[in-house]
Amino acid sequence: MSGLNASLGYFLAVVIFASSVRTLLKKWPRFSFIMELASSFMLVACWLEVQTIVEVGQWAGGLGPDVTVTMLFGVLLTHGIICGGTSGNPTLVTLKFLQLEVMTIPTLLAIAAQFLGAYLARLLAVYYWRLELTDMHMIKNMMASECSTSLLVSGLQGFFTECVCALIFNLIHLSLRRRSALIRVPLIAVLLTFLSYTARGYTSAFINPSLAYGLTFHCPGFTFVEYAVVYWLGPITGMTLALLLYMGNIPRIFARNLLYFQRTRLRVPKGDKAEKKKM
């Protein structure tokens, strides 16, 4: 249980930091992109610890799959509550850009901040592992240079896995956008947990380019380009297809609806109806 207590303390510290940054920056809307940095930092930092529990927790700390799934759901739920207005996901920022909700410069700043947040979270996790507070973290520190990749299939299979998972996620995300946060946040957390658990033997279904960058790009086994095709191009492709299926068009690229056509009804004036009845 000491390993679990250490992990919970780590989660709490990361959440407090991210919440503090968001609270401070609410007064300066111009620097709202830094809130994306905090959101990405929180997500990647916590997910790295969950990944540690998945890899070595069962035989170093007695933490089984039920614990890891529960903790992942808790991380995603907490992230959704704390970072409500920001996603920490470049794919969702790009989705808003394609829907004409944000301009080019804010989009680029937000994406850059998300990747920077993922990088800083990686540095924090490595420093935390080096402290070797528990046996689990000592083993993780020894394995840090030879980590196991989350991509367990070929690049083509990985691309289609991420693409399909992103398609499902974004379709549901678009459908729930106008729902209350009390409904939307838990459902999204359940969905992401389910997709991650289902695809754990393929790509782990990160559906988040900056998250994948922080978690698995540094691991040997594949080149940077192969990782980028799977974890960057795959989610972007799935998101674009989801937007096209949901709206019938991509507003940033073309306005014409290619899939859904609205039927136009001819309205007959009331005077004409009365004349027809008399006849």
CSV table of C-alpha atoms in Angstrom, one decimal:
chain,number,residue,atom,x,y,z
A,1,MET,CA,0.0,0.0,0.0
A,2,SER,CA,3.0,2.3,0.4
A,3,GLY,CA,3.4,2.5,-3.4
A,4,LEU,CA,-0.3,3.3,-3.8
A,5,ASN,CA,-0.1,6.1,-1.1
A,6,ALA,CA,3.0,7.6,-2.8
A,7,SER,CA,1.1,7.6,-6.2
A,8,LEU,CA,-1.9,9.2,-4.6
A,9,GLY,CA,0.3,11.9,-3.1
A,10,TYR,CA,1.9,12.4,-6.5
A,11,PHE,CA,-1.5,12.8,-8.2
A,12,LEU,CA,-2.6,15.2,-5.6
A,13,ALA,CA,0.5,17.4,-6.0
A,14,VAL,CA,0.0,17.5,-9.8
A,15,VAL,CA,-3.7,18.4,-9.5
A,16,ILE,CA,-3.0,21.2,-7.0
A,17,PHE,CA,-0.3,22.6,-9.3
A,18,ALA,CA,-2.6,22.5,-12.4
A,19,SER,CA,-5.5,24.0,-10.5
A,20,SER,CA,-3.3,26.8,-9.1
A,21,VAL,CA,-2.1,27.7,-12.6
A,22,ARG,CA,-5.6,27.8,-14.0
A,23,THR,CA,-6.8,29.9,-11.1
A,24,LEU,CA,-4.1,32.5,-11.6
A,25,LEU,CA,-4.5,32.7,-15.3
A,26,LYS,CA,-8.2,33.3,-15.3
A,27,LYS,CA,-7.5,37.0,-14.7
A,28,TRP,CA,-5.5,37.2,-18.0
A,29,PRO,CA,-7.5,35.9,-20.9
A,30,ARG,CA,-4.6,36.7,-23.3
A,31,PHE,CA,-2.5,34.0,-21.7
A,32,SER,CA,-5.3,31.4,-21.9
A,33,PHE,CA,-3.0,29.1,-24.0
A,34,ILE,CA,-0.9,28.5,-20.9
A,35,MET,CA,-4.0,26.9,-19.4
A,36,GLU,CA,-3.6,24.3,-22.1
A,37,LEU,CA,0.0,23.8,-20.9
A,38,ALA,CA,-1.3,23.1,-17.4
A,39,SER,CA,-4.0,20.8,-18.7
A,40,SER,CA,-1.6,18.8,-20.8
A,41,PHE,CA,0.9,18.7,-17.9
A,42,MET,CA,-1.6,17.3,-15.5
A,43,LEU,CA,-2.9,14.7,-17.9
A,44,VAL,CA,0.6,13.4,-19.0
A,45,ALA,CA,2.1,13.5,-15.5
A,46,CYS,CA,-0.7,11.5,-14.0
A,47,TRP,CA,-0.9,9.1,-16.9
A,48,LEU,CA,2.8,8.4,-16.6
A,49,GLU,CA,2.2,7.3,-13.0
A,50,VAL,CA,-0.7,5.1,-14.1
A,51,GLN,CA,1.5,3.6,-16.7
A,52,THR,CA,4.1,2.9,-14.0
A,53,ILE,CA,1.5,1.0,-12.0
A,54,VAL,CA,0.4,-0.9,-15.1
A,55,GLU,CA,4.0,-2.0,-15.9
A,56,VAL,CA,5.4,-2.9,-12.5
A,57,GLY,CA,2.7,-2.3,-9.9
A,58,GLN,CA,1.3,-5.8,-10.0
A,59,TRP,CA,4.5,-7.6,-9.0
A,60,ALA,CA,6.2,-4.7,-7.1
A,61,GLY,CA,3.3,-3.3,-5.2
A,62,GLY,CA,0.5,-5.9,-5.5
A,63,LEU,CA,-1.6,-3.5,-7.6
A,64,GLY,CA,-3.8,-5.5,-10.1
A,65,PRO,CA,-5.6,-4.4,-13.3
A,66,ASP,CA,-8.7,-3.4,-11.4
A,67,VAL,CA,-6.7,-0.8,-9.5
A,68,THR,CA,-5.0,0.6,-12.6
A,69,VAL,CA,-8.3,0.9,-14.5
A,70,THR,CA,-9.9,2.6,-11.5
A,71,MET,CA,-7.0,5.0,-11.2
A,72,LEU,CA,-7.1,5.8,-14.9
A,73,PHE,CA,-10.8,6.6,-14.7
A,74,GLY,CA,-10.2,8.7,-11.6
A,75,VAL,CA,-7.4,10.6,-13.4
A,76,LEU,CA,-9.6,11.2,-16.5
A,77,LEU,CA,-12.6,12.3,-14.4
A,78,THR,CA,-10.5,14.6,-12.3
A,79,HIS,CA,-8.9,16.1,-15.4
A,80,GLY,CA,-12.3,16.7,-16.9
A,81,ILE,CA,-13.5,18.4,-13.8
A,82,ILE,CA,-10.4,20.6,-13.1
A,83,CYS,CA,-9.7,21.4,-16.7
A,84,GLY,CA,-13.2,21.9,-17.9
A,85,GLY,CA,-12.5,24.6,-20.5
A,86,THR,CA,-9.3,23.1,-21.8
A,87,SER,CA,-8.6,19.7,-23.2
A,88,GLY,CA,-4.8,19.2,-23.2
A,89,ASN,CA,-5.5,17.5,-26.5
A,90,PRO,CA,-4.2,19.0,-29.8
A,91,THR,CA,-6.8,17.0,-31.7
A,92,LEU,CA,-9.7,18.8,-29.9
A,93,VAL,CA,-8.0,22.2,-30.4
A,94,THR,CA,-7.7,21.4,-34.1
A,95,LEU,CA,-11.4,20.4,-34.1
A,96,LYS,CA,-12.4,23.8,-32.8
A,97,PHE,CA,-10.2,25.4,-35.5
A,98,LEU,CA,-11.9,23.4,-38.2
A,99,GLN,CA,-15.3,24.5,-36.9
A,100,LEU,CA,-14.2,28.2,-37.1
A,101,GLU,CA,-14.4,28.6,-33.3
A,102,VAL,CA,-10.8,29.8,-32.9
A,103,MET,CA,-8.3,31.6,-35.1
A,104,THR,CA,-5.0,30.3,-36.4
A,105,ILE,CA,-2.6,31.9,-34.0
A,106,PRO,CA,-4.4,30.9,-30.8
A,107,THR,CA,-4.6,27.4,-32.2
A,108,LEU,CA,-0.9,27.2,-32.8
A,109,LEU,CA,-0.1,28.6,-29.4
A,110,ALA,CA,-2.4,26.2,-27.7
A,111,ILE,CA,-0.9,23.2,-29.5
A,112,ALA,CA,2.7,24.3,-28.7
A,113,ALA,CA,1.7,24.8,-25.1
A,114,GLN,CA,0.2,21.3,-24.9
A,115,PHE,CA,3.4,19.7,-26.3
A,116,LEU,CA,5.5,21.8,-23.9
A,117,GLY,CA,3.3,20.7,-21.0
A,118,ALA,CA,3.8,17.0,-22.0
A,119,TYR,CA,7.6,17.5,-22.1
A,120,LEU,CA,7.6,19.2,-18.7
A,121,ALA,CA,5.4,16.4,-17.3
A,122,ARG,CA,7.9,13.9,-18.6
A,123,LEU,CA,10.8,15.7,-16.8
A,124,LEU,CA,8.8,15.8,-13.6
A,125,ALA,CA,8.0,12.0,-13.7
A,126,VAL,CA,11.6,11.1,-14.4
A,127,TYR,CA,12.7,13.2,-11.4
A,128,TYR,CA,10.0,11.6,-9.2
A,129,TRP,CA,11.1,8.1,-10.2
A,130,ARG,CA,14.7,8.9,-9.3
A,131,LEU,CA,13.6,9.6,-5.8
A,132,GLU,CA,12.8,5.9,-5.5
A,133,LEU,CA,10.3,6.4,-2.8
A,134,THR,CA,8.9,2.9,-3.2
A,135,ASP,CA,10.1,-0.4,-4.7
A,136,MET,CA,7.8,0.2,-7.6
A,137,HIS,CA,9.4,3.5,-8.4
A,138,MET,CA,12.9,2.1,-7.9
A,139,ILE,CA,12.2,-0.6,-10.5
A,140,LYS,CA,10.7,2.0,-12.8
A,141,ASN,CA,13.8,4.2,-12.5
A,142,MET,CA,15.9,1.2,-13.4
A,143,MET,CA,13.7,0.6,-16.5
A,144,ALA,CA,13.4,4.3,-17.5
A,145,SER,CA,16.1,4.1,-20.2
A,146,GLU,CA,14.6,0.9,-21.7
A,147,CYS,CA,10.9,1.6,-21.5
A,148,SER,CA,8.4,-0.6,-23.3
A,149,THR,CA,6.5,1.1,-26.1
A,150,SER,CA,2.7,1.3,-26.1
A,151,LEU,CA,2.7,0.6,-29.9
A,152,LEU,CA,2.5,-3.2,-29.9
A,153,VAL,CA,1.4,-3.7,-33.6
A,154,SER,CA,2.7,-2.5,-37.0
A,155,GLY,CA,2.5,1.1,-38.0
A,156,LEU,CA,-0.4,0.5,-40.3
A,157,GLN,CA,-2.4,-1.4,-37.7
A,158,GLY,CA,-1.6,1.3,-35.2
A,159,PHE,CA,-2.7,4.0,-37.5
A,160,PHE,CA,-6.1,2.4,-38.1
A,161,THR,CA,-6.5,1.7,-34.4
A,162,GLU,CA,-5.9,5.3,-33.4
A,163,CYS,CA,-8.0,6.5,-36.3
A,164,VAL,CA,-11.0,4.3,-35.4
A,165,CYS,CA,-10.8,5.1,-31.7
A,166,ALA,CA,-10.5,8.9,-32.5
A,167,LEU,CA,-13.5,8.6,-34.8
A,168,ILE,CA,-15.6,7.0,-32.1
A,169,PHE,CA,-14.4,9.4,-29.4
A,170,ASN,CA,-14.9,12.6,-31.5
A,171,LEU,CA,-18.4,11.6,-32.7
A,172,ILE,CA,-19.5,11.1,-29.1
A,173,HIS,CA,-17.7,14.2,-28.0
A,174,LEU,CA,-19.5,16.3,-30.6
A,175,SER,CA,-22.8,14.8,-29.6
A,176,LEU,CA,-22.2,15.6,-25.9
A,177,ARG,CA,-20.9,19.2,-26.4
A,178,ARG,CA,-24.2,20.9,-25.5
A,179,ARG,CA,-24.9,18.5,-22.6
A,180,SER,CA,-24.5,19.4,-19.0
A,181,ALA,CA,-21.0,18.9,-17.6
A,182,LEU,CA,-22.5,16.6,-15.0
A,183,ILE,CA,-23.4,14.2,-17.8
A,184,ARG,CA,-20.6,15.0,-20.3
A,185,VAL,CA,-17.5,14.7,-18.1
A,186,PRO,CA,-18.2,11.3,-16.6
A,187,LEU,CA,-19.3,9.8,-19.9
A,188,ILE,CA,-16.1,11.1,-21.6
A,189,ALA,CA,-14.0,9.6,-18.8
A,190,VAL,CA,-15.8,6.3,-19.1
A,191,LEU,CA,-15.4,6.3,-22.8
A,192,LEU,CA,-11.6,7.1,-22.8
A,193,THR,CA,-11.0,4.5,-20.1
A,194,PHE,CA,-12.9,1.9,-22.1
A,195,LEU,CA,-11.0,2.7,-25.3
A,196,SER,CA,-7.7,2.6,-23.6
A,197,TYR,CA,-8.4,-0.7,-21.9
A,198,THR,CA,-9.8,-2.2,-25.1
A,199,ALA,CA,-6.8,-1.1,-27.3
A,200,ARG,CA,-4.1,-1.9,-24.7
A,201,GLY,CA,-2.8,-4.7,-26.9
A,202,TYR,CA,-2.5,-2.4,-29.9
A,203,THR,CA,-1.8,1.3,-29.2
A,204,SER,CA,-3.5,2.0,-25.9
A,205,ALA,CA,-5.8,4.4,-27.7
A,206,PHE,CA,-4.3,7.7,-26.5
A,207,ILE,CA,-6.2,9.7,-29.1
A,208,ASN,CA,-4.0,12.6,-28.1
A,209,PRO,CA,-0.8,13.6,-29.9
A,210,SER,CA,0.8,15.4,-26.9
A,211,LEU,CA,-0.1,12.6,-24.5
A,212,ALA,CA,1.4,10.0,-26.8
A,213,TYR,CA,4.5,12.2,-27.2
A,214,GLY,CA,5.0,12.3,-23.5
A,215,LEU,CA,4.3,8.6,-22.9
A,216,THR,CA,5.8,6.6,-25.7
A,217,PHE,CA,7.7,8.5,-28.3
A,218,HIS,CA,11.0,8.2,-26.3
A,219,CYS,CA,10.7,4.4,-26.2
A,220,PRO,CA,12.7,2.2,-28.6
A,221,GLY,CA,11.2,0.0,-31.2
A,222,PHE,CA,9.9,2.5,-33.7
A,223,THR,CA,11.2,5.7,-35.4
A,224,PHE,CA,9.9,9.2,-34.7
A,225,VAL,CA,8.1,9.2,-38.0
A,226,GLU,CA,6.4,5.9,-37.4
A,227,TYR,CA,5.2,7.1,-34.0
A,228,ALA,CA,4.0,10.4,-35.6
A,229,VAL,CA,2.0,8.5,-38.3
A,230,VAL,CA,0.3,6.4,-35.7
A,231,TYR,CA,-0.3,8.8,-32.8
A,232,TRP,CA,-0.5,12.2,-34.6
A,233,LEU,CA,-1.9,11.4,-38.1
A,234,GLY,CA,-4.2,8.7,-36.9
A,235,PRO,CA,-6.2,10.8,-34.4
A,236,ILE,CA,-6.2,13.8,-36.7
A,237,THR,CA,-7.7,11.7,-39.5
A,238,GLY,CA,-10.3,10.1,-37.2
A,239,MET,CA,-11.3,13.5,-35.9
A,240,THR,CA,-11.6,14.9,-39.4
A,241,LEU,CA,-13.8,12.0,-40.4
A,242,ALA,CA,-15.9,12.4,-37.3
A,243,LEU,CA,-16.5,16.1,-38.0
A,244,LEU,CA,-17.4,15.3,-41.6
A,245,LEU,CA,-19.9,12.6,-40.5
A,246,TYR,CA,-21.4,14.8,-37.8
A,247,MET,CA,-21.8,18.0,-39.7
A,248,GLY,CA,-21.6,16.9,-43.3
A,249,ASN,CA,-18.9,19.4,-44.0
A,250,ILE,CA,-15.7,20.9,-42.6
A,251,PRO,CA,-16.4,24.7,-42.2
A,252,ARG,CA,-12.7,25.7,-42.3
A,253,ILE,CA,-12.2,23.9,-45.6
A,254,PHE,CA,-15.6,24.0,-47.4
A,255,ALA,CA,-19.1,25.1,-46.4
A,256,ARG,CA,-21.2,22.9,-48.7
A,257,ASN,CA,-22.9,20.0,-46.9
A,258,LEU,CA,-21.8,16.9,-48.7
A,259,LEU,CA,-23.8,14.3,-46.7
A,260,TYR,CA,-27.0,15.8,-45.4
A,261,PHE,CA,-29.5,17.8,-47.4
A,262,GLN,CA,-32.2,19.9,-45.9
A,263,ARG,CA,-35.6,19.5,-47.6
A,264,THR,CA,-37.2,22.8,-48.5
A,265,ARG,CA,-40.9,23.0,-48.1
A,266,LEU,CA,-43.0,25.3,-50.3
A,267,ARG,CA,-45.3,27.4,-48.1
A,268,VAL,CA,-48.6,28.2,-49.7
A,269,PRO,CA,-50.1,31.6,-48.7
A,270,LYS,CA,-53.2,31.4,-46.6
A,271,GLY,CA,-55.2,33.4,-49.1
A,272,ASP,CA,-54.5,30.8,-51.8
A,273,LYS,CA,-55.6,28.0,-49.5
A,274,ALA,CA,-58.9,29.8,-48.9
A,275,GLU,CA,-59.6,30.4,-52.6
A,276,LYS,CA,-58.9,26.7,-53.3
A,277,LYS,CA,-61.4,25.6,-50.7
A,278,LYS,CA,-64.1,27.9,-52.2
A,279,MET,CA,-63.5,26.4,-55.6
